[in-house]
PDB file of C-alpha atoms and ligand atoms in Angstrom:
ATOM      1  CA  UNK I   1      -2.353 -92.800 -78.747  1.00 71.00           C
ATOM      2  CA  UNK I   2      -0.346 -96.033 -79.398  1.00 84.00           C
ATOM      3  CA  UNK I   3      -0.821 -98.972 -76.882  1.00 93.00           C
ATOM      4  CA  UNK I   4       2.212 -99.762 -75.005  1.00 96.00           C
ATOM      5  CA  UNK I   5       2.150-102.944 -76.427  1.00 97.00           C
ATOM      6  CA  UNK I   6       0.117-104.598 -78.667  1.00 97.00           C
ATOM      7  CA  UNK I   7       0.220-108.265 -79.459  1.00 97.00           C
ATOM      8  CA  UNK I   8      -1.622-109.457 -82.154  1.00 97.00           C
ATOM      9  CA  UNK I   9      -2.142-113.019 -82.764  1.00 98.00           C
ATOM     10  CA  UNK I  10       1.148-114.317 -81.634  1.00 98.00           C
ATOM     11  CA  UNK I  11       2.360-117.969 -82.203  1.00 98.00           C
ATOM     12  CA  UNK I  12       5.228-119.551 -80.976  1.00 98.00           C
ATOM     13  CA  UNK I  13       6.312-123.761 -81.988  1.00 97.00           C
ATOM     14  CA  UNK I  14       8.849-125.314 -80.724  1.00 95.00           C
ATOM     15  CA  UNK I  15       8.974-128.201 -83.066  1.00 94.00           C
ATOM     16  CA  UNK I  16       6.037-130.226 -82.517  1.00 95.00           C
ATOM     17  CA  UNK I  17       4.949-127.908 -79.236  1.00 95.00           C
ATOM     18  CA  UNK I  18       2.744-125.086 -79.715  1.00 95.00           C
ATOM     19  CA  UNK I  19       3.129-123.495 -76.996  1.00 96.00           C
ATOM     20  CA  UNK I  20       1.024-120.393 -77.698  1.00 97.00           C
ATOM     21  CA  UNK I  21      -1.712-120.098 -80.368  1.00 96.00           C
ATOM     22  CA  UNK I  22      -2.959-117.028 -81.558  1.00 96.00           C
ATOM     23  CA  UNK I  23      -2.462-114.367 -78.702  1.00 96.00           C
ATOM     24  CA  UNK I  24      -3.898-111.160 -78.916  1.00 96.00           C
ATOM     25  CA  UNK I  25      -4.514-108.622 -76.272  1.00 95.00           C
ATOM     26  CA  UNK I  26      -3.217-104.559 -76.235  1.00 96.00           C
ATOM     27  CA  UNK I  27      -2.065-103.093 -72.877  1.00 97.00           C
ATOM     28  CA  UNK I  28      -2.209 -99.301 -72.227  1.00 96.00           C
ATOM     29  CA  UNK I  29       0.447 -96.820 -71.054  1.00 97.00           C
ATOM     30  CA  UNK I  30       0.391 -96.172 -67.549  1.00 96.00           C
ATOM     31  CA  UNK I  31      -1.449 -99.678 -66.965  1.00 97.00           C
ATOM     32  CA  UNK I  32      -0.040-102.292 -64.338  1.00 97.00           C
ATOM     33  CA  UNK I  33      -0.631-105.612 -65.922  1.00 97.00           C
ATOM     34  CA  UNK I  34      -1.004-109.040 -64.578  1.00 96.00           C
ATOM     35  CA  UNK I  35      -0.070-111.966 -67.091  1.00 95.00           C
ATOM     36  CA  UNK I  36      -1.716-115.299 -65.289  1.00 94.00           C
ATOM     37  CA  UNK I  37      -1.941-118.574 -65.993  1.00 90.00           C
ATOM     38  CA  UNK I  38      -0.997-121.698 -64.816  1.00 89.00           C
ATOM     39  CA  UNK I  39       3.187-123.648 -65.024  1.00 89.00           C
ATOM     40  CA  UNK I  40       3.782-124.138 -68.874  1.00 91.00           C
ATOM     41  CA  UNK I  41       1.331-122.108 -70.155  1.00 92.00           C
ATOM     42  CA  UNK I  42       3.203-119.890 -72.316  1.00 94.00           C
ATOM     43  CA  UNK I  43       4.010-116.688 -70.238  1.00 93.00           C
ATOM     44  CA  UNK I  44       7.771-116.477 -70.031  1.00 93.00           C
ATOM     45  CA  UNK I  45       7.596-117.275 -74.138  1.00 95.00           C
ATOM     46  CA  UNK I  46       5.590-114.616 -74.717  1.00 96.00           C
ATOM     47  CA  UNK I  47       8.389-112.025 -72.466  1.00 95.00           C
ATOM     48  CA  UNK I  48      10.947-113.475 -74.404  1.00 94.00           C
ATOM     49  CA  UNK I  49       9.079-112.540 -77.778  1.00 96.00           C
ATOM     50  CA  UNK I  50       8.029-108.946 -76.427  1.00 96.00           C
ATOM     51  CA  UNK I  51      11.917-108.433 -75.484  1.00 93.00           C
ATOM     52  CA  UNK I  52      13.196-109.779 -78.746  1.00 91.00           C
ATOM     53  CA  UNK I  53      14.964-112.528 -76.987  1.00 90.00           C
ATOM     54  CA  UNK I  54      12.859-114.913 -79.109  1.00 93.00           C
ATOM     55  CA  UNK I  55      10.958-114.904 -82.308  1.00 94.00           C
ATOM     56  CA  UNK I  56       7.484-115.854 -83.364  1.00 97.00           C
ATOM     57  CA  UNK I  57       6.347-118.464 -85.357  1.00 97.00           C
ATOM     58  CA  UNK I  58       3.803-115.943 -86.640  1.00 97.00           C
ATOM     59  CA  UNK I  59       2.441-112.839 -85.808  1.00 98.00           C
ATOM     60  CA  UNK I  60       3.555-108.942 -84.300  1.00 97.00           C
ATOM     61  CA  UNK I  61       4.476-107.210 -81.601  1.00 97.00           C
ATOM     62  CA  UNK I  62       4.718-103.559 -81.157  1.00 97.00           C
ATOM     63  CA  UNK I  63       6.377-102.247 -77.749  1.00 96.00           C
ATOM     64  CA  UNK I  64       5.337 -98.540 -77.767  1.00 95.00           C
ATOM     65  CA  UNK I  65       5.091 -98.366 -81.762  1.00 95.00           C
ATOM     66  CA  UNK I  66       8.206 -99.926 -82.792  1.00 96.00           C
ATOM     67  CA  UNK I  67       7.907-103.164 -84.416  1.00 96.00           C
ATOM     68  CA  UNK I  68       9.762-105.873 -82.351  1.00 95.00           C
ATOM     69  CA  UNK I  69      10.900-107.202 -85.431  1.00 95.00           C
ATOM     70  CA  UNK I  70      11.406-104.705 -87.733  1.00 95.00           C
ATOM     71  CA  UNK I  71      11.764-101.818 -85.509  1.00 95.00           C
ATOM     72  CA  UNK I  72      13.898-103.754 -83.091  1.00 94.00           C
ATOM     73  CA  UNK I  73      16.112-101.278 -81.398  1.00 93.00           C
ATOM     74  CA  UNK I  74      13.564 -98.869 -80.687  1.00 95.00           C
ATOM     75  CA  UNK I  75      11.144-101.430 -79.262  1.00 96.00           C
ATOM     76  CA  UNK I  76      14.193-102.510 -76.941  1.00 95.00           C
ATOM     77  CA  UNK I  77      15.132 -98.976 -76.009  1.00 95.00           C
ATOM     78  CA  UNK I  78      11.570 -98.890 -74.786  1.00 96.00           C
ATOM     79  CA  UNK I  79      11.699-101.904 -72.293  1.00 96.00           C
ATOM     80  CA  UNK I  80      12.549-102.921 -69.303  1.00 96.00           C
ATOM     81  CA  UNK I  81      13.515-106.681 -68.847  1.00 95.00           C
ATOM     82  CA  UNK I  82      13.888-108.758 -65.550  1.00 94.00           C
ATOM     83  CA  UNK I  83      13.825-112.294 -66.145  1.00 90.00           C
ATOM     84  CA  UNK I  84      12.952-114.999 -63.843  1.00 86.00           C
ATOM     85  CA  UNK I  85      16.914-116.662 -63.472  1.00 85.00           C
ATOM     86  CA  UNK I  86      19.240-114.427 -61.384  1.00 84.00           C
ATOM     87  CA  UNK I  87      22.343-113.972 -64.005  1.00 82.00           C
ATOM     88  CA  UNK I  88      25.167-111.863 -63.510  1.00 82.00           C
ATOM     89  CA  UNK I  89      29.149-111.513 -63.655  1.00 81.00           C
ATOM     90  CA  UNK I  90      29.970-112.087 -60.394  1.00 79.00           C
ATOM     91  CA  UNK I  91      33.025-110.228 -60.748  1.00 83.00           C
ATOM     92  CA  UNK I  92      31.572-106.686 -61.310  1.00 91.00           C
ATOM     93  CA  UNK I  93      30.559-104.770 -58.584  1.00 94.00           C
ATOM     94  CA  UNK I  94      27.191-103.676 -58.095  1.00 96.00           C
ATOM     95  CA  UNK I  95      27.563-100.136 -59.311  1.00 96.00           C
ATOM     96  CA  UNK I  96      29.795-100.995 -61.661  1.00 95.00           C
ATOM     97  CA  UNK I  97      27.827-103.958 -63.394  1.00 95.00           C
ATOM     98  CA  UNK I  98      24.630-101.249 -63.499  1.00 96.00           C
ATOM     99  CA  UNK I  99      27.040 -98.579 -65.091  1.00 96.00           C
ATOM    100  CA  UNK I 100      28.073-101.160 -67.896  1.00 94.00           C
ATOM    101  CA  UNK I 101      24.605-102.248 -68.197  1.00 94.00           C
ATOM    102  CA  UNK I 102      23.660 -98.569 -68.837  1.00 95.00           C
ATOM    103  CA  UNK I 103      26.438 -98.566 -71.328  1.00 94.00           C
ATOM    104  CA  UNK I 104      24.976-100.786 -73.133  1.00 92.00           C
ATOM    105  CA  UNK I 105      21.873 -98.751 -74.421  1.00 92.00           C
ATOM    106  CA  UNK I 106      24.438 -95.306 -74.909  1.00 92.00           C
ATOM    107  CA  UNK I 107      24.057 -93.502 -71.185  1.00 92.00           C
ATOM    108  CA  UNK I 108      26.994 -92.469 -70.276  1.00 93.00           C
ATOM    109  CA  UNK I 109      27.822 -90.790 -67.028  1.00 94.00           C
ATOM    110  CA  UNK I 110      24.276 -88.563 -67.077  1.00 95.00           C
ATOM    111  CA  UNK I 111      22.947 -92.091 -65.856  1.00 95.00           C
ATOM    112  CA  UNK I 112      24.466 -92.167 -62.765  1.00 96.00           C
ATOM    113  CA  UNK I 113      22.617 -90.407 -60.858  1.00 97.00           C
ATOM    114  CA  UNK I 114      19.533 -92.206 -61.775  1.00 97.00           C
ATOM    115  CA  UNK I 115      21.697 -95.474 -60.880  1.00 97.00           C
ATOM    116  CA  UNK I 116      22.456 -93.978 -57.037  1.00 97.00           C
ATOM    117  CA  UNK I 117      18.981 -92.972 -56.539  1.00 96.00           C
ATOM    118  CA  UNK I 118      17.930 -96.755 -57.386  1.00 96.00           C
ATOM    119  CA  UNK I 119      20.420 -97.880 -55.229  1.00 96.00           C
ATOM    120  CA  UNK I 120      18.746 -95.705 -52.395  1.00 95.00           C
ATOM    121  CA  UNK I 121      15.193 -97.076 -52.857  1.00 94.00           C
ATOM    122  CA  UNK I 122      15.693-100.326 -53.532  1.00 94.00           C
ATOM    123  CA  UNK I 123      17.679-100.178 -50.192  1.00 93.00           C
ATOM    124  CA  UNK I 124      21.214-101.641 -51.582  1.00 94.00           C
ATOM    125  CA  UNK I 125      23.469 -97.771 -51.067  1.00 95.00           C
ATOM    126  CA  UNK I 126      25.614 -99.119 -48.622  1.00 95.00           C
ATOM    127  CA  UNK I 127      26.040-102.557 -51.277  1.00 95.00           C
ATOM    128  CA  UNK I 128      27.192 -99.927 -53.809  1.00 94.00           C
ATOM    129  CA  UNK I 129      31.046-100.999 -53.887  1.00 96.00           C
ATOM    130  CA  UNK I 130      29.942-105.068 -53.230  1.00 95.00           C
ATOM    131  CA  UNK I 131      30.903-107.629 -55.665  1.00 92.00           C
ATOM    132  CA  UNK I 132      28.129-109.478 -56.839  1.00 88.00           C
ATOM    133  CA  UNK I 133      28.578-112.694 -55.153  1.00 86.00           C
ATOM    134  CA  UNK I 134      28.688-111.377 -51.966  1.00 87.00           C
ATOM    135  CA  UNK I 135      24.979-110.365 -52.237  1.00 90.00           C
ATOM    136  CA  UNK I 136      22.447-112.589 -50.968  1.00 90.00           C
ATOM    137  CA  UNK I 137      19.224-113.640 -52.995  1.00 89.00           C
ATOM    138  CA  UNK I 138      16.799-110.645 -51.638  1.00 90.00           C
ATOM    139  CA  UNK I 139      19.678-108.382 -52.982  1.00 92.00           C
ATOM    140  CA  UNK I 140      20.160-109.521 -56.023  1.00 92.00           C
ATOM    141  CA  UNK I 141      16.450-109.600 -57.270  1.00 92.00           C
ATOM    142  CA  UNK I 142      16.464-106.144 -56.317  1.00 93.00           C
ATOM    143  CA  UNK I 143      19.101-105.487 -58.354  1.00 94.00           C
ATOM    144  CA  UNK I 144      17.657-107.249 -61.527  1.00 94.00           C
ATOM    145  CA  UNK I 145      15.373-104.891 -61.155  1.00 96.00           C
ATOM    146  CA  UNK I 146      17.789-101.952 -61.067  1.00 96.00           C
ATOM    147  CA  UNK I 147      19.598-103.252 -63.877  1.00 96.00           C
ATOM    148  CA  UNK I 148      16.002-103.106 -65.776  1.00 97.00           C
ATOM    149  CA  UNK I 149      15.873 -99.686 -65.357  1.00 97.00           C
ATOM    150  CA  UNK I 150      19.010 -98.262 -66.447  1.00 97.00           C
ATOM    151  CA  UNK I 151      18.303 -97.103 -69.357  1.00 96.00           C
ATOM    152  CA  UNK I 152      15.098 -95.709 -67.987  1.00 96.00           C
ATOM    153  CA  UNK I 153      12.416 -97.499 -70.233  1.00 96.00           C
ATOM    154  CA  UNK I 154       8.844 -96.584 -70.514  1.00 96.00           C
ATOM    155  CA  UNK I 155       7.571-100.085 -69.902  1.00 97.00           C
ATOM    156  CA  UNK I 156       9.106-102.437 -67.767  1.00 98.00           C
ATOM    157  CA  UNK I 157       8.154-106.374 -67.599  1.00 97.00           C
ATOM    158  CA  UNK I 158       8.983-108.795 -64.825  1.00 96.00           C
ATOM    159  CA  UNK I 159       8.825-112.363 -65.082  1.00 93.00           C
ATOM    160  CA  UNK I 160       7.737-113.761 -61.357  1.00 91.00           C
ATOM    161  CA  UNK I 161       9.027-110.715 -59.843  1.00 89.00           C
ATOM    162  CA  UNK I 162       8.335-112.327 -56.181  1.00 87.00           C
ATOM    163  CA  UNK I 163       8.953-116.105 -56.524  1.00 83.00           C
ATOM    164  CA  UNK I 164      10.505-117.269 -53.561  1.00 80.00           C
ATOM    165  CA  UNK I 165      11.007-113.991 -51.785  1.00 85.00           C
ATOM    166  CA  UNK I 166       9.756-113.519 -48.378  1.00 87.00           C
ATOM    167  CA  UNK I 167       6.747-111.418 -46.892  1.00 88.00           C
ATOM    168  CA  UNK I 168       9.135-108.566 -46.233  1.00 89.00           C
ATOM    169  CA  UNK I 169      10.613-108.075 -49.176  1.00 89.00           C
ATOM    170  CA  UNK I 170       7.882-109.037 -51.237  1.00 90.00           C
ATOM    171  CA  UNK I 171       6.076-105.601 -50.067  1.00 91.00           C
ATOM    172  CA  UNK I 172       8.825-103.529 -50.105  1.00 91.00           C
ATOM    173  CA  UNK I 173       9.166-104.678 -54.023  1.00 92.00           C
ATOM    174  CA  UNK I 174       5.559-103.379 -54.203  1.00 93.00           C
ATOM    175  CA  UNK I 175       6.020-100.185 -52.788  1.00 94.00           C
ATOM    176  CA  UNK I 176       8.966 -99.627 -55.328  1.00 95.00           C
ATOM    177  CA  UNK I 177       6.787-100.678 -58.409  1.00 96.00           C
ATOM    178  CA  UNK I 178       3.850 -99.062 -57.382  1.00 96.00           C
ATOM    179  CA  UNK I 179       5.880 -95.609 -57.125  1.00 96.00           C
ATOM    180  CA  UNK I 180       7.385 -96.454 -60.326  1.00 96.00           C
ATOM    181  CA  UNK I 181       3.821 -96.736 -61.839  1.00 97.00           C
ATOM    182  CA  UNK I 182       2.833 -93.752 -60.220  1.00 97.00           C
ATOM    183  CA  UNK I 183       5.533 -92.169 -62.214  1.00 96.00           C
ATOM    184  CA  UNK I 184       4.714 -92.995 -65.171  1.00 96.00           C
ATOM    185  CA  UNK I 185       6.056 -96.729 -65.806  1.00 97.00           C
ATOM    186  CA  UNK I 186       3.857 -98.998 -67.744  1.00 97.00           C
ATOM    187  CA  UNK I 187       4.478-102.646 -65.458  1.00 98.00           C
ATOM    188  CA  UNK I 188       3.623-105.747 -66.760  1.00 97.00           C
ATOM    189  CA  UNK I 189       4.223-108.939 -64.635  1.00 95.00           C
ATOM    190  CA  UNK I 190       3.449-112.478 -64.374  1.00 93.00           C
ATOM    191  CA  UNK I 191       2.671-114.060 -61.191  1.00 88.00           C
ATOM    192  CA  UNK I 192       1.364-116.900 -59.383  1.00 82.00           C
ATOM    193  CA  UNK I 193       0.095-115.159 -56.797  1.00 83.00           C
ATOM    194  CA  UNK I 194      -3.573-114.438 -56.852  1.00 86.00           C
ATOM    195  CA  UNK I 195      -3.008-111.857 -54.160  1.00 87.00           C
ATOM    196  CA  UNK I 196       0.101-109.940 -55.623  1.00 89.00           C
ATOM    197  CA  UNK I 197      -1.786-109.035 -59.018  1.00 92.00           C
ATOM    198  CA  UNK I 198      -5.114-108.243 -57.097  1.00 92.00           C
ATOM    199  CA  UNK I 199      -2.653-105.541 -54.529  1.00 91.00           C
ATOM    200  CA  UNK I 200      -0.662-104.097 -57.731  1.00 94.00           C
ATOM    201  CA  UNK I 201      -2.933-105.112 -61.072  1.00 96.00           C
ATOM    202  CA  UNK I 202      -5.397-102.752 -62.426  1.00 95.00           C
ATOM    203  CA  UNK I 203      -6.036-105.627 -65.489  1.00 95.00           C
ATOM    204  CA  UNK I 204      -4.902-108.929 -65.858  1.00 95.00           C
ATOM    205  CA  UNK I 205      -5.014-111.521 -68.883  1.00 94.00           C
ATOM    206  CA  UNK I 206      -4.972-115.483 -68.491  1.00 93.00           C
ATOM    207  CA  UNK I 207      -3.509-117.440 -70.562  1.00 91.00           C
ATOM    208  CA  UNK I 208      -4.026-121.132 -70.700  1.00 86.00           C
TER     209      UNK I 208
HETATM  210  P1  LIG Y 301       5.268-120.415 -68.463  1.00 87.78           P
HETATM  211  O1  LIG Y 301       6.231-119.278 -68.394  1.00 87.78           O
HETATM  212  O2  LIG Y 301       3.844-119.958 -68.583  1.00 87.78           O
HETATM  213  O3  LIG Y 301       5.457-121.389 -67.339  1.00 87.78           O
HETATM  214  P2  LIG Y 301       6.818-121.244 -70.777  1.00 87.78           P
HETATM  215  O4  LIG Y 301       6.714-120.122 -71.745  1.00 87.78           O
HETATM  216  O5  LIG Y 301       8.070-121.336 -69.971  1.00 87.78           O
HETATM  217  O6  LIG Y 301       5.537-121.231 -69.807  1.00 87.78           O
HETATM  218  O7  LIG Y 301       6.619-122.614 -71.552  1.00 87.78           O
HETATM  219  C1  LIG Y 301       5.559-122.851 -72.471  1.00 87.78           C
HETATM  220  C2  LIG Y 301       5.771-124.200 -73.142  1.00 87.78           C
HETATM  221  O8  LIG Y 301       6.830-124.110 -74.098  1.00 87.78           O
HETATM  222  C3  LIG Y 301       6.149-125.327 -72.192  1.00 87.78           C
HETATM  223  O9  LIG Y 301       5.534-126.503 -72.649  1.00 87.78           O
HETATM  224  C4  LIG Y 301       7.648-125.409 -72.328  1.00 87.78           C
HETATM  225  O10 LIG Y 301       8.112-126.708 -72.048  1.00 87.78           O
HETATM  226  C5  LIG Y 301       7.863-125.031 -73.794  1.00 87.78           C
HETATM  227  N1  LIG Y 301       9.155-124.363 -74.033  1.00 87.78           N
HETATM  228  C6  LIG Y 301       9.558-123.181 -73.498  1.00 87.78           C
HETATM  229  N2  LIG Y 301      10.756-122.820 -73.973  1.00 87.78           N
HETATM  230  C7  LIG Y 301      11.150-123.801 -74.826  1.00 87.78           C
HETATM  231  C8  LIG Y 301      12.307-123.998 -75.647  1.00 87.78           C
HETATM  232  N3  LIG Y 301      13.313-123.128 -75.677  1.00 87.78           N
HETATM  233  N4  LIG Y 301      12.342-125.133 -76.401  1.00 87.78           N
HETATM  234  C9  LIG Y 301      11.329-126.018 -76.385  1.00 87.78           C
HETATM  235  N5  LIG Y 301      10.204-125.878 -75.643  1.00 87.78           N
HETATM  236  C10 LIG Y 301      10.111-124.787 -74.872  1.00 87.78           C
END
């Protein structure tokens, strides 16, 4: 069986910064992942390269077999993104922004249902018809995380999931990802809490 993604010695310049030399590491399916390490070490570089938002200097990726590079589409297909910014049209409303999003990867209506059911568990169903500005910051990480799961990818990544969020919310963000693991999700996330990736992580990786 393939790893869900294997990185093998991945490095990234930017100009005269190297900001990550020589990475290596495979994750399993079904694992949830911790990526550590301390402010500047690399870790949001090394999301962007998985997700094809950035390339490396040298070195592969494979996100469930597909070749980041030269299999990118596939390797996309196959991931779930949520990034540490909260960006979105603040025009759309929040059902509608997910539908597009689906849209994007092909799912047509035969998503929707998937969409709602998000919508319930993640607690925003009565935000359904809410344009995105009137959401406040709880909400809308929520829904980043909704949006990453459209398209309902094996392997979903999230880039300081928590940061900023209180108690409350921070579990009940748990208790979604956890029963998303259960499922069958493969989650990978960085953090800077010590005590989220020893409640969620079966394996972690530090990178300094
Ligand atoms: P982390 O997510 O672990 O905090 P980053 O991946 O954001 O670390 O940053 C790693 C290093 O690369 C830092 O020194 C940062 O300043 C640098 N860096 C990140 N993105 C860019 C970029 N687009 N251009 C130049 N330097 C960058």
């Amino acid at each position: 069986m393939h790893a869900a993604i294997r990185i093998e010695d991945v490095h990234k310049r930017y100009g005269a910064l190297q900001a990550l030399k020589g990475v290596s590491f495979d994750i399993r399916p079904g694992e949830f992942f911790g990526l550590l390490g301390p402010n500047g070490a690399g870790k949001s570089t090394l999301i962007s390269i998985i997700a094809g938002l950035s390339q490396a200097s040298s070195g592969q990726i494979s996100v469930m077999g597909h070749d980041t590079v030269r299999n990118w589409r596939m390797a996309r297909r196959s991931l779930g993104v949520v990034p540490q910014e909260l960006v979105f049209d603040p025009f759309f409303n929040v059902v509608d922004m997910l539908r597009l999003q689906a849209g994007y990867f092909g799912c047509g209506s035969e998503s929707w249902p998937w969409i709602d059911e998000m919508l319930e568990r993640l607690d925003l169903a009565d935000k359904r018809r809410s344009p995105m500005r009137g959401l406040s910051g709880g909400m809308k990480r929520r829904l980043m995380i909704a949006r990453a799961l459209v398209h309902e990818p094996k392997l979903l990544i999230l880039d300081e999931p928590t940061a900023g969020v209180d108690i409350e919310l921070r579990r009940s963000m748990w208790t979604f990802l956890e029963e998303m693991n259960r499922q069958g999700t493969t989650i990978i996330l960085t953090t800077h809490y010590m005590e989220e990736a020893e409640a969620l992580c079966r394996n972690i990786a530090i990178i300094d």
